[in-house]
Amino acid sequence: MAASKPVEPQGGSGIPHWKLALAVGAPLLLGAGAVYLWNRHRSGKRDSQRRTPEGRASPVPSGSSASPEAGVNPEMVRMDEAGTQSEHSHVNEPSWRISVCAALKYGKTGGKWHFGSFTLDFPQFMTPLEKAQGAKNKGNKYFKAGKYDQAIQCYTEAISLCPPEKKVDMSTFYQNRAAAYEQQQTWKEVVQDCTKAVELNPKYVKALFRRAKAHERLDNKKECLEDVTAVCILEGFQNQNSMLLADKVLKLLGKEKAKDKYKNREPLMPSPQFIKSYFSSFTDDIISQPLHKEEKSDEDKDKEGEAAVVKEKSGYLKAKQYMEEENYDKIISECTKEVEAKGRYMAEALLLRATFYLLIGNSAAAKPDLDQVISMEDANVKLRANALIKRGSMYMQQQLPMWSTQDFNTAADIDPQNADVYHHRGQLKILLDQVDEAVADFDECIRLRPDSALAQAQKCFALYRKAYTGSNPLLIKAAMKGFEDVIKKFPKCAEGYALYAQALTDQQQFGKADEMYDQCIDLEPDNATTYVHKGLLQLQWKQDLDKGLDLISKAIEIDNKCDFAYETMGTIEVQRGNLDKAIDMFNKAINLAKSEMEMAHLYSLCDAAYAQTEVAKKYGLKPPTLCQL
């Protein structure tokens, strides 16, 4: 309502306002006229009373707490529905006021009387809840005006006035006060008030999300994750803001836990199949080559098919012999003997030892060995280039792409004819989403090594990913034809079939993808990863959960050190609602992680599953399972 002018003395000249209002028939001014005349009736006592900024009488004496929705003076007469004076009247109602009220369309709601668009408050006739709502509404006005202290006072008044049984309303008042505290960045108070709100209304999304954000500011990551997980479930995983917060907290938790765990983990040698697959990605790696004849004893040179007998007491040559025997656990110790003796093969021993340190996930021990080989200017250039490739790959695992790129570029500078440099740098460029540069590197690798089936298959996959992300049907078709050419030219390259199968799955050519995975299994029956991919295909293609799980279980049976199999099994168990089993699978994968970054990712998955178990216990909330989708 627009502010009215102070009441004029009774002796003033001109037409009284209320008569003017009746004459023009303006409902708002008519209501104002009624108030004007009523004030005139009480002018002997009230002419000197101060007005509020909106022209209303001050609702309470000085020093008292003002009513949030203050109207006219609480002593004002109240009329009942019939327009007659109620038993609460303090004075005799003049006939002119009855006439005015009878001329108006009026009614009442609780302690409020409505005269057309004009509303008068009568706090003494309001219910406790109405008074609380009034305090809340006044607090909202202060909040919008940025007056957070006053807003907090009003919300506090609302909380004190609200009947205890009105739990939903009470939770709103607490949540509103938490919002004001949030603006003042008093995070502990935010948590306390949101906790009260959630106790009263356990599925109160606003309060849960506000508490999650406050926990984040207080660095209470676990509590933050539980709250935001509950929010995500209640919102059906449709709100980007809550999902982003969950992802952020999961990554932070994962990094924290992985940093401590990885530093103190027990080194674990991966499976023989994994080791052989790793070395097969190098073609110019001296240390992965079989023993030469000059490195064997004379008596063994004519014994084909038997283990080589080293002619001299060299720790490095003994380590190479253990490699041929797949007795990998003894390699590091034999290389150490060569290094400590400063033997003839010291550079080779340092590189081989560093390689196995990387394979068992001990990058801290691998780096000094790699550094030393790289700095040995009199060493074979291929040894130095190989050390740069492996250090560059290690930096990439540690999320240091600039250092990684620098090492690969240096390797290309010192050994420009080394196909391995371009092959592995191409893989780095794919991870950095630099597809054109990756293709150029694969092309150079193929130029230097035309028989490199792996480089040709990965070049096709790089071209396919570029076409797929760019939604270019013609380029997709060309990339798919490239895969066909590769597997036709290199029918024994399991990687070619595997990458082609992934592209076919993207194109929803599930039957053909399944055939490609079968070809992989025929070529490499001990490759557990292929069984995992084939199992995932069954879920996507036929929604055949049993067959999918059987294939992943087969992968674990083949290679009980396949962290990818445990991770996938855990992810499926989360979707099935078997959270305890999922956590067990993730923990097994964590113990097998080969890098800190990989371990951090697995911890994030594990923490997400654990948060869901806690939310289920506290609030009875569970995300939809595979069976419900």
Tab-separated table of N, CA, C and O in Angstrom, residues 1 52 54 56-60 65-74 109 111-114 119-127 129-142 144 154-155 157-158 161:
chain	number	residue	atom	x	y	z
A	1	MET	N	0.851	-1.195	0.000
A	1	MET	CA	0.000	0.000	0.000
A	1	MET	C	0.882	1.238	0.000
A	1	MET	O	1.869	1.312	0.711
A	52	THR	N	4.744	4.381	11.257
A	52	THR	CA	5.819	3.632	10.607
A	52	THR	C	6.052	4.213	9.237
A	52	THR	O	5.248	5.014	8.753
A	54	GLU	N	5.458	3.086	6.447
A	54	GLU	CA	4.350	2.859	5.535
A	54	GLU	C	3.075	3.538	6.017
A	54	GLU	O	1.996	3.274	5.497
A	56	ARG	N	1.522	3.279	8.941
A	56	ARG	CA	0.695	2.507	9.871
A	56	ARG	C	1.061	2.866	11.299
A	56	ARG	O	2.165	3.280	11.585
A	57	ALA	N	0.124	2.647	12.198
A	57	ALA	CA	0.420	2.876	13.609
A	57	ALA	C	1.419	1.852	14.083
A	57	ALA	O	1.389	0.709	13.677
A	58	SER	N	2.346	2.272	14.929
A	58	SER	CA	3.307	1.325	15.473
A	58	SER	C	2.574	0.250	16.230
A	58	SER	O	1.740	0.537	17.092
A	59	PRO	N	2.797	-1.032	15.916
A	59	PRO	CA	1.993	-2.102	16.487
A	59	PRO	C	2.267	-2.403	17.940
A	59	PRO	O	1.448	-2.991	18.600
A	60	VAL	N	3.441	-2.031	18.451
A	60	VAL	CA	3.763	-2.355	19.839
A	60	VAL	C	4.462	-1.181	20.464
A	60	VAL	O	5.037	-0.334	19.780
A	65	SER	N	9.102	-6.372	20.658
A	65	SER	CA	9.401	-7.000	19.371
A	65	SER	C	8.247	-6.784	18.433
A	65	SER	O	7.120	-7.190	18.709
A	66	ALA	N	8.513	-6.161	17.313
A	66	ALA	CA	7.437	-5.843	16.371
A	66	ALA	C	6.932	-7.093	15.681
A	66	ALA	O	7.670	-7.997	15.383
A	67	SER	N	5.630	-7.120	15.420
A	67	SER	CA	5.031	-8.215	14.664
A	67	SER	C	5.519	-8.150	13.229
A	67	SER	O	5.570	-7.080	12.644
A	68	PRO	N	5.909	-9.301	12.593
A	68	PRO	CA	6.499	-9.278	11.265
A	68	PRO	C	5.595	-8.702	10.202
A	68	PRO	O	6.061	-8.099	9.260
A	69	GLU	N	4.320	-8.945	10.301
A	69	GLU	CA	3.393	-8.373	9.317
A	69	GLU	C	2.538	-7.331	10.014
A	69	GLU	O	1.313	-7.435	10.096
A	70	ALA	N	3.167	-6.257	10.565
A	70	ALA	CA	2.458	-5.283	11.385
A	70	ALA	C	1.409	-4.553	10.573
A	70	ALA	O	1.686	-4.001	9.526
A	71	GLY	N	0.122	-4.483	11.124
A	71	GLY	CA	-0.942	-3.740	10.470
A	71	GLY	C	-1.330	-2.579	11.343
A	71	GLY	O	-0.495	-1.890	11.886
A	72	VAL	N	-2.658	-2.379	11.521
A	72	VAL	CA	-3.107	-1.304	12.391
A	72	VAL	C	-2.924	-1.728	13.827
A	72	VAL	O	-2.569	-2.853	14.127
A	73	ASN	N	-3.203	-0.782	14.755
A	73	ASN	CA	-3.004	-1.045	16.176
A	73	ASN	C	-3.824	-2.246	16.624
A	73	ASN	O	-4.974	-2.409	16.231
A	74	PRO	N	-3.205	-3.194	17.437
A	74	PRO	CA	-3.923	-4.383	17.883
A	74	PRO	C	-5.214	-4.063	18.617
A	74	PRO	O	-6.072	-4.932	18.760
A	109	THR	N	-9.494	-13.984	7.193
A	109	THR	CA	-8.724	-15.214	7.194
A	109	THR	C	-7.846	-15.171	8.423
A	109	THR	O	-6.930	-14.349	8.495
A	111	GLY	N	-6.293	-14.046	11.469
A	111	GLY	CA	-6.268	-12.736	12.113
A	111	GLY	C	-6.214	-11.598	11.124
A	111	GLY	O	-5.860	-10.485	11.488
A	112	LYS	N	-6.562	-11.840	9.832
A	112	LYS	CA	-6.508	-10.783	8.829
A	112	LYS	C	-7.911	-10.502	8.311
A	112	LYS	O	-8.677	-11.415	8.013
A	113	TRP	N	-8.234	-9.200	8.180
A	113	TRP	CA	-9.482	-8.781	7.554
A	113	TRP	C	-9.155	-8.222	6.190
A	113	TRP	O	-8.199	-7.475	6.021
A	114	HIS	N	-9.949	-8.620	5.191
A	114	HIS	CA	-9.696	-8.218	3.814
A	114	HIS	C	-10.837	-7.323	3.349
A	114	HIS	O	-11.986	-7.744	3.280
A	119	THR	N	-5.902	-4.985	3.157
A	119	THR	CA	-5.853	-6.001	4.207
A	119	THR	C	-5.397	-5.384	5.513
A	119	THR	O	-4.427	-4.637	5.544
A	120	LEU	N	-6.127	-5.714	6.579
A	120	LEU	CA	-5.751	-5.261	7.914
A	120	LEU	C	-5.396	-6.474	8.763
A	120	LEU	O	-6.053	-7.512	8.680
A	121	ASP	N	-4.311	-6.354	9.565
A	121	ASP	CA	-3.870	-7.443	10.437
A	121	ASP	C	-4.393	-7.239	11.847
A	121	ASP	O	-4.383	-6.117	12.364
A	122	PHE	N	-4.787	-8.350	12.455
A	122	PHE	CA	-5.208	-8.349	13.849
A	122	PHE	C	-4.440	-9.471	14.544
A	122	PHE	O	-4.930	-10.587	14.678
A	123	PRO	N	-3.185	-9.220	14.957
A	123	PRO	CA	-2.333	-10.282	15.495
A	123	PRO	C	-2.946	-11.036	16.656
A	123	PRO	O	-2.673	-12.219	16.829
A	124	GLN	N	-3.762	-10.361	17.466
A	124	GLN	CA	-4.278	-11.058	18.635
A	124	GLN	C	-5.259	-12.156	18.255
A	124	GLN	O	-5.592	-12.999	19.076
A	125	PHE	N	-5.729	-12.160	16.978
A	125	PHE	CA	-6.661	-13.200	16.537
A	125	PHE	C	-6.009	-14.175	15.561
A	125	PHE	O	-6.684	-14.987	14.969
A	126	MET	N	-4.658	-14.079	15.345
A	126	MET	CA	-3.938	-14.988	14.458
A	126	MET	C	-3.535	-16.254	15.212
A	126	MET	O	-3.241	-16.216	16.395
A	127	THR	N	-3.521	-17.386	14.511
A	127	THR	CA	-3.052	-18.636	15.117
A	127	THR	C	-1.526	-18.571	15.259
A	127	THR	O	-0.861	-17.797	14.554
A	129	LEU	N	0.671	-20.576	14.118
A	129	LEU	CA	1.309	-20.867	12.836
A	129	LEU	C	1.245	-19.664	11.908
A	129	LEU	O	2.218	-19.371	11.192
A	130	GLU	N	0.115	-18.945	11.922
A	130	GLU	CA	-0.003	-17.751	11.079
A	130	GLU	C	0.998	-16.684	11.507
A	130	GLU	O	1.603	-16.001	10.673
A	131	LYS	N	1.180	-16.550	12.801
A	131	LYS	CA	2.171	-15.593	13.288
A	131	LYS	C	3.575	-16.009	12.840
A	131	LYS	O	4.385	-15.175	12.436
A	132	ALA	N	3.840	-17.303	12.912
A	132	ALA	CA	5.154	-17.807	12.483
A	132	ALA	C	5.363	-17.572	10.988
A	132	ALA	O	6.438	-17.146	10.556
A	133	GLN	N	4.313	-17.833	10.201
A	133	GLN	CA	4.419	-17.599	8.762
A	133	GLN	C	4.634	-16.116	8.478
A	133	GLN	O	5.383	-15.752	7.563
A	134	GLY	N	3.979	-15.289	9.259
A	134	GLY	CA	4.162	-13.850	9.086
A	134	GLY	C	5.596	-13.432	9.366
A	134	GLY	O	6.184	-12.626	8.640
A	135	ALA	N	6.187	-13.996	10.420
A	135	ALA	CA	7.582	-13.693	10.739
A	135	ALA	C	8.501	-14.185	9.630
A	135	ALA	O	9.468	-13.518	9.251
A	136	LYS	N	8.177	-15.358	9.101
A	136	LYS	CA	8.979	-15.898	7.990
A	136	LYS	C	8.903	-15.003	6.763
A	136	LYS	O	9.911	-14.706	6.111
A	137	ASN	N	7.698	-14.540	6.440
A	137	ASN	CA	7.520	-13.671	5.265
A	137	ASN	C	8.296	-12.363	5.422
A	137	ASN	O	8.897	-11.866	4.470
A	138	LYS	N	8.285	-11.842	6.632
A	138	LYS	CA	9.039	-10.614	6.870
A	138	LYS	C	10.535	-10.899	6.738
A	138	LYS	O	11.294	-10.095	6.179
A	139	GLY	N	10.951	-12.068	7.230
A	139	GLY	CA	12.350	-12.458	7.084
A	139	GLY	C	12.752	-12.581	5.622
A	139	GLY	O	13.862	-12.197	5.231
A	140	ASN	N	11.824	-13.102	4.799
A	140	ASN	CA	12.112	-13.226	3.367
A	140	ASN	C	12.362	-11.862	2.724
A	140	ASN	O	13.217	-11.714	1.851
A	141	LYS	N	11.589	-10.867	3.159
A	141	LYS	CA	11.780	-9.515	2.618
A	141	LYS	C	13.147	-8.962	3.005
A	141	LYS	O	13.846	-8.375	2.179
A	142	TYR	N	13.538	-9.190	4.251
A	142	TYR	CA	14.854	-8.745	4.693
A	142	TYR	C	15.948	-9.487	3.912
A	142	TYR	O	16.967	-8.902	3.536
A	144	LYS	N	15.821	-10.753	0.869
A	144	LYS	CA	15.921	-10.232	-0.493
A	144	LYS	C	16.608	-8.872	-0.522
A	144	LYS	O	17.258	-8.516	-1.510
A	154	CYS	N	14.022	-12.645	12.245
A	154	CYS	CA	12.638	-12.993	11.887
A	154	CYS	C	12.455	-14.506	11.794
A	154	CYS	O	11.443	-15.052	12.271
A	155	TYR	N	13.414	-15.206	11.184
A	155	TYR	CA	13.303	-16.657	11.088
A	155	TYR	C	13.377	-17.298	12.470
A	155	TYR	O	12.692	-18.299	12.740
A	157	GLU	N	12.291	-15.890	15.185
A	157	GLU	CA	10.964	-15.654	15.759
A	157	GLU	C	9.962	-16.661	15.219
A	157	GLU	O	9.127	-17.196	15.963
A	158	ALA	N	10.043	-16.941	13.920
A	158	ALA	CA	9.133	-17.922	13.313
A	158	ALA	C	9.311	-19.289	13.956
A	158	ALA	O	8.327	-19.994	14.233
A	161	LEU	N	7.699	-19.343	17.370
A	161	LEU	CA	6.243	-19.253	17.348
A	161	LEU	C	5.583	-20.511	16.789
A	161	LEU	O	4.418	-20.791	17.087
